[in-house]
Short mmCIF file of C-alpha atoms in Angstrom, two decimals:
data_model
loop_
_atom_site.label_atom_id
_atom_site.label_comp_id
_atom_site.label_asym_id
_atom_site.label_seq_id
_atom_site.Cartn_x
_atom_site.Cartn_y
_atom_site.Cartn_z
CA MET F 10 7.19 28.74 14.70
CA ARG F 11 3.86 28.84 16.52
CA LEU F 12 0.70 27.50 14.82
CA THR F 13 -2.63 28.83 16.03
CA ALA F 14 -6.33 28.40 15.32
CA GLU F 15 -8.64 31.06 16.74
CA ARG F 16 -12.38 30.31 17.00
CA VAL F 17 -12.44 28.46 13.69
CA ASP F 18 -15.74 27.42 12.07
CA TRP F 19 -16.15 25.41 8.87
CA THR F 20 -19.58 24.59 7.44
CA VAL F 21 -20.56 22.52 4.38
CA HIS F 22 -24.20 22.42 3.18
CA GLY F 23 -25.39 23.62 6.56
CA HIS F 24 -23.40 20.98 8.43
CA LYS F 25 -20.77 22.31 10.83
CA LEU F 26 -17.55 20.33 10.43
CA LEU F 27 -15.64 22.65 12.77
CA ASP F 28 -17.34 24.53 15.57
CA ASP F 29 -15.48 27.31 17.44
CA VAL F 30 -12.13 25.47 17.52
CA SER F 31 -9.20 27.23 19.19
CA LEU F 32 -5.74 25.83 19.89
CA MET F 33 -2.10 26.86 19.90
CA VAL F 34 0.75 24.48 19.04
CA ALA F 35 4.08 25.63 20.43
CA PRO F 36 7.34 25.58 18.45
CA GLY F 37 8.88 22.11 18.54
CA GLU F 38 5.79 20.49 20.04
CA THR F 39 4.31 17.20 18.83
CA PHE F 40 0.55 17.66 19.09
CA GLY F 41 -1.80 14.72 18.50
CA LEU F 42 -5.39 14.98 17.24
CA ILE F 43 -7.70 12.12 18.14
CA GLY F 44 -11.41 11.51 17.79
CA PRO F 45 -13.96 9.26 16.07
CA ASN F 46 -14.36 9.20 12.29
CA GLY F 47 -16.07 12.37 11.11
CA SER F 48 -15.13 14.37 14.19
CA GLY F 49 -13.33 17.08 12.19
CA LYS F 50 -9.65 16.09 12.45
CA THR F 51 -8.93 16.20 8.71
CA THR F 52 -10.85 19.45 8.20
CA LEU F 53 -8.92 21.09 11.03
CA LEU F 54 -5.60 19.94 9.56
CA ARG F 55 -6.54 21.41 6.19
CA VAL F 56 -7.35 24.75 7.84
CA LEU F 57 -4.04 24.67 9.73
CA ALA F 58 -2.25 23.88 6.45
CA GLY F 59 -3.72 26.99 4.84
CA LEU F 60 -5.69 24.92 2.33
CA ARG F 61 -9.10 25.99 3.63
CA LYS F 62 -10.07 29.46 4.74
CA PRO F 63 -12.31 29.31 7.82
CA LYS F 64 -15.86 30.60 7.51
CA ASN F 65 -15.26 32.31 10.85
CA GLY F 66 -12.10 32.67 12.88
CA ARG F 67 -8.57 32.42 11.53
CA ALA F 68 -5.38 30.36 11.36
CA LEU F 69 -2.05 32.04 12.11
CA LEU F 70 1.66 31.37 11.71
CA ASP F 71 3.21 33.08 14.70
CA ASP F 72 1.05 36.24 14.69
CA VAL F 73 0.44 36.43 10.93
CA PRO F 74 -2.99 35.34 9.60
CA MET F 75 -2.54 32.80 6.79
CA SER F 76 -5.22 34.61 4.80
CA ARG F 77 -2.69 37.42 4.31
CA MET F 78 0.11 35.09 3.17
CA ARG F 79 0.93 33.81 -0.31
CA GLN F 80 0.38 30.08 -0.73
CA ARG F 81 4.02 29.75 -1.80
CA ASP F 82 5.19 31.27 1.50
CA ILE F 83 2.94 28.93 3.48
CA ALA F 84 4.28 25.94 1.51
CA GLN F 85 7.83 26.94 2.39
CA THR F 86 6.90 26.64 6.06
CA ILE F 87 4.22 23.91 6.32
CA ALA F 88 4.16 20.44 4.79
CA PHE F 89 0.94 18.41 4.89
CA VAL F 90 0.70 14.65 4.43
CA GLU F 91 -2.91 13.79 3.62
CA GLN F 92 -4.61 10.42 4.07
CA GLN F 93 -5.34 10.04 0.37
CA ALA F 94 -3.26 11.82 -2.26
CA GLU F 95 -3.19 10.15 -5.63
CA THR F 96 -1.91 10.99 -9.10
CA LEU F 97 -2.67 9.66 -12.55
CA ASP F 98 0.69 10.87 -13.85
CA ARG F 99 3.29 8.25 -14.70
CA ILE F 100 5.93 9.49 -12.33
CA THR F 101 8.60 7.71 -10.37
CA VAL F 102 9.04 7.71 -6.61
CA GLN F 103 11.97 10.10 -6.95
CA GLN F 104 9.94 12.49 -9.09
CA ALA F 105 7.08 12.39 -6.58
CA VAL F 106 9.42 13.27 -3.72
CA ALA F 107 11.07 16.00 -5.81
CA LEU F 108 7.70 17.79 -5.92
CA GLY F 109 8.42 18.79 -2.34
CA ARG F 110 11.03 21.22 -3.66
CA THR F 111 8.51 23.09 -5.86
CA PRO F 112 7.87 25.99 -3.44
CA PHE F 113 11.57 26.87 -3.53
CA LEU F 114 12.11 26.82 -7.31
CA SER F 115 11.91 29.82 -9.61
CA PRO F 116 13.63 31.15 -12.74
CA LEU F 117 16.22 32.73 -10.44
CA HIS F 118 16.54 29.56 -8.34
CA PRO F 119 16.42 26.52 -10.67
CA TRP F 120 16.96 22.93 -9.59
CA SER F 121 20.43 22.38 -8.13
CA ASP F 122 22.68 19.71 -6.65
CA GLN F 123 21.43 20.80 -3.23
CA ASP F 124 17.86 19.87 -4.24
CA ASP F 125 19.12 16.44 -5.36
CA ALA F 126 20.78 15.95 -1.97
CA ILE F 127 17.62 16.97 -0.08
CA VAL F 128 15.48 14.51 -2.08
CA SER F 129 17.99 11.69 -1.54
CA ARG F 130 18.02 12.33 2.21
CA ALA F 131 14.22 12.29 2.33
CA LEU F 132 14.13 8.94 0.51
CA ASP F 133 16.67 7.53 2.95
CA ASP F 134 14.68 8.78 5.95
CA VAL F 135 11.65 6.66 4.95
CA SER F 136 13.65 3.70 3.58
CA MET F 137 12.51 4.26 -0.01
CA ARG F 138 15.84 4.89 -1.76
CA HIS F 139 15.85 1.37 -3.27
CA LEU F 140 12.48 2.13 -4.94
CA ALA F 141 13.42 5.58 -6.27
CA ASP F 142 12.97 4.53 -9.91
CA ARG F 143 9.70 2.64 -9.42
CA LEU F 144 6.57 4.06 -11.03
CA TRP F 145 3.95 5.42 -8.63
CA HIS F 146 1.13 3.18 -9.84
CA THR F 147 3.18 0.03 -9.04
CA LEU F 148 3.57 0.89 -5.34
CA SER F 149 1.68 -0.69 -2.48
CA GLY F 150 -0.42 1.49 -0.18
CA GLY F 151 2.30 1.51 2.45
CA GLU F 152 4.99 2.42 -0.07
CA ARG F 153 2.86 5.31 -1.33
CA GLN F 154 2.39 6.56 2.21
CA ARG F 155 6.13 6.51 2.85
CA THR F 156 6.66 8.38 -0.43
CA HIS F 157 4.16 11.06 0.67
CA ILE F 158 6.08 11.51 3.90
CA ALA F 159 9.37 11.74 1.99
CA ARG F 160 7.85 14.44 -0.25
CA ALA F 161 6.87 16.39 2.86
CA LEU F 162 10.38 16.03 4.32
CA ALA F 163 11.84 17.28 1.02
CA GLN F 164 10.01 20.56 1.66
CA GLN F 165 12.22 20.98 4.72
CA PRO F 166 9.26 22.49 6.58
CA ARG F 167 9.28 24.09 9.99
CA ILE F 168 5.81 22.64 10.64
CA LEU F 169 4.70 19.13 9.62
CA LEU F 170 1.01 18.15 9.53
CA LEU F 171 0.15 14.46 9.15
CA ASP F 172 -3.29 12.91 8.73
CA GLU F 173 -3.14 9.35 10.05
CA PRO F 174 0.31 8.72 8.54
CA THR F 175 0.54 5.09 9.70
CA ASN F 176 -2.47 4.01 7.61
CA HIS F 177 -1.51 1.16 5.25
CA LEU F 178 1.85 0.65 6.99
CA ASP F 179 2.93 -2.63 8.54
CA ILE F 180 3.90 -2.50 12.22
CA ARG F 181 7.64 -2.17 11.52
CA HIS F 182 7.18 0.85 9.29
CA GLN F 183 4.58 2.33 11.64
CA LEU F 184 7.14 2.34 14.42
CA SER F 185 9.95 3.66 12.23
CA ILE F 186 7.84 6.52 10.82
CA LEU F 187 6.59 7.56 14.27
CA GLN F 188 10.13 7.42 15.65
CA LEU F 189 11.36 9.55 12.74
CA VAL F 190 8.60 12.12 13.27
CA LYS F 191 9.37 12.31 17.00
CA GLN F 192 13.05 12.96 16.30
CA LEU F 193 12.51 15.72 13.73
CA PRO F 194 13.32 19.25 15.00
CA LEU F 195 9.90 20.42 13.83
CA THR F 196 6.52 21.46 15.12
CA VAL F 197 4.25 18.49 14.39
CA VAL F 198 0.47 18.10 14.37
CA ILE F 199 -0.55 14.49 13.78
CA ALA F 200 -4.02 12.94 13.56
CA LEU F 201 -4.03 9.40 14.92
CA HIS F 202 -6.49 6.54 15.26
CA ASP F 203 -4.21 4.41 17.45
CA LEU F 204 -4.60 5.84 20.95
CA ASN F 205 -1.52 3.99 22.20
CA GLN F 206 0.51 5.86 19.57
CA ALA F 207 -1.06 9.11 20.78
CA MET F 208 0.51 8.50 24.20
CA ASN F 209 3.87 9.51 22.71
CA CYS F 210 2.71 13.05 21.83
CA ASP F 211 3.57 16.03 24.01
CA ARG F 212 -0.10 17.04 24.10
CA ILE F 213 -3.27 15.79 22.47
CA GLY F 214 -6.59 17.32 21.52
CA VAL F 215 -9.85 15.36 21.43
CA MET F 216 -12.34 16.14 18.64
CA GLU F 217 -16.05 15.38 18.88
CA ALA F 218 -18.58 16.47 16.23
CA GLY F 219 -16.39 19.35 15.08
CA ARG F 220 -15.54 20.62 18.56
CA LEU F 221 -12.28 20.42 20.49
CA VAL F 222 -13.60 19.00 23.75
CA ASP F 223 -10.39 18.26 25.64
CA ILE F 224 -6.72 19.17 25.41
CA GLY F 225 -3.62 18.44 27.47
CA PRO F 226 -0.89 15.86 28.13
CA PRO F 227 -1.95 12.33 27.06
CA ARG F 228 -1.90 10.90 30.57
CA GLN F 229 -4.30 13.60 31.76
CA VAL F 230 -6.64 13.46 28.76
CA LEU F 231 -6.85 9.73 27.99
CA THR F 232 -8.78 8.70 31.06
CA VAL F 233 -11.20 5.80 31.34
CA ASP F 234 -14.10 8.25 31.46
CA ARG F 235 -12.94 10.22 28.39
CA LEU F 236 -12.45 7.04 26.35
CA ARG F 237 -15.92 5.83 27.23
CA ARG F 238 -17.63 9.15 26.45
CA THR F 239 -15.79 9.93 23.22
CA PHE F 240 -15.14 6.49 21.73
CA GLY F 241 -17.76 4.32 23.43
CA VAL F 242 -15.22 1.85 24.79
CA TYR F 243 -14.07 0.69 28.17
CA ALA F 244 -10.33 0.74 28.71
CA ASP F 245 -7.87 -0.86 31.05
CA ILE F 246 -4.91 1.52 31.41
CA LEU F 247 -1.71 -0.30 32.29
CA ASP F 248 1.84 0.80 33.07
CA ASP F 249 4.58 -1.24 31.42
CA PRO F 250 6.82 -2.57 34.24
CA ILE F 251 9.93 -2.30 32.03
CA ASP F 252 9.85 1.23 30.57
CA HIS F 253 6.87 2.59 32.58
CA SER F 254 5.07 3.63 29.39
CA ARG F 255 1.27 3.62 29.50
CA VAL F 256 -0.61 1.06 27.42
CA MET F 257 -4.37 0.86 26.89
CA ARG F 258 -6.45 -2.27 26.32
CA PHE F 259 -9.96 -1.75 25.01
CA ARG F 260 -13.32 -3.51 25.07
CA ASN F 261 -16.77 -2.44 23.91
CA ALA F 262 -18.85 -0.35 26.27
CA VAL F 263 -22.07 -2.03 25.07
#
């Protein structure tokens, strides 16, 4: 399923958080969003998730504007993992992940053994099965993040949106989550701070002050000049002699 933004604007108190942003993410593509803090990545993800209606422009699933769709129908197609999503409810990890099944439940389609199986698989995918009975408020930041991702997987979406999903994770779980995301047969849009992680995306878009200023394959976009102009850093771009992957080493431009 194709995900599109067409000339999207979003303004809060006279401040433009998104300014004429257009992009199309192809079915099955992993698309990375990068940019400094406050550049508009999270706002764009929320528009693409159907959670914010653009002031101008529109977001579409295939050729259907999300503004014409029921939120339930959007939630059956798109799952969004936000940076910060908390709850004061005393719920367990398993109950939190089970919330991902909500868009599919109704009086005619109550909870079933199939829903149990989907939740169990999601817990396994993020290595949280052993903590299924733990209460939410007892979890570490990394454990909560993995639970959020499991909840999104339990939705069985066709499109997965993730806002800096490796925040709070140790390096082992960062690598395992990114590997899992890459292997999923889904369309993925992922906001990342780690530019070396962004190298594994099919394409990336660079955000600056609410505008999408560059887009393309990582090796074409993440140039020394782009890194200096957007992030204010100098970079040495190296090719790993073993697997030929590209690695960046940074130093301040001032």
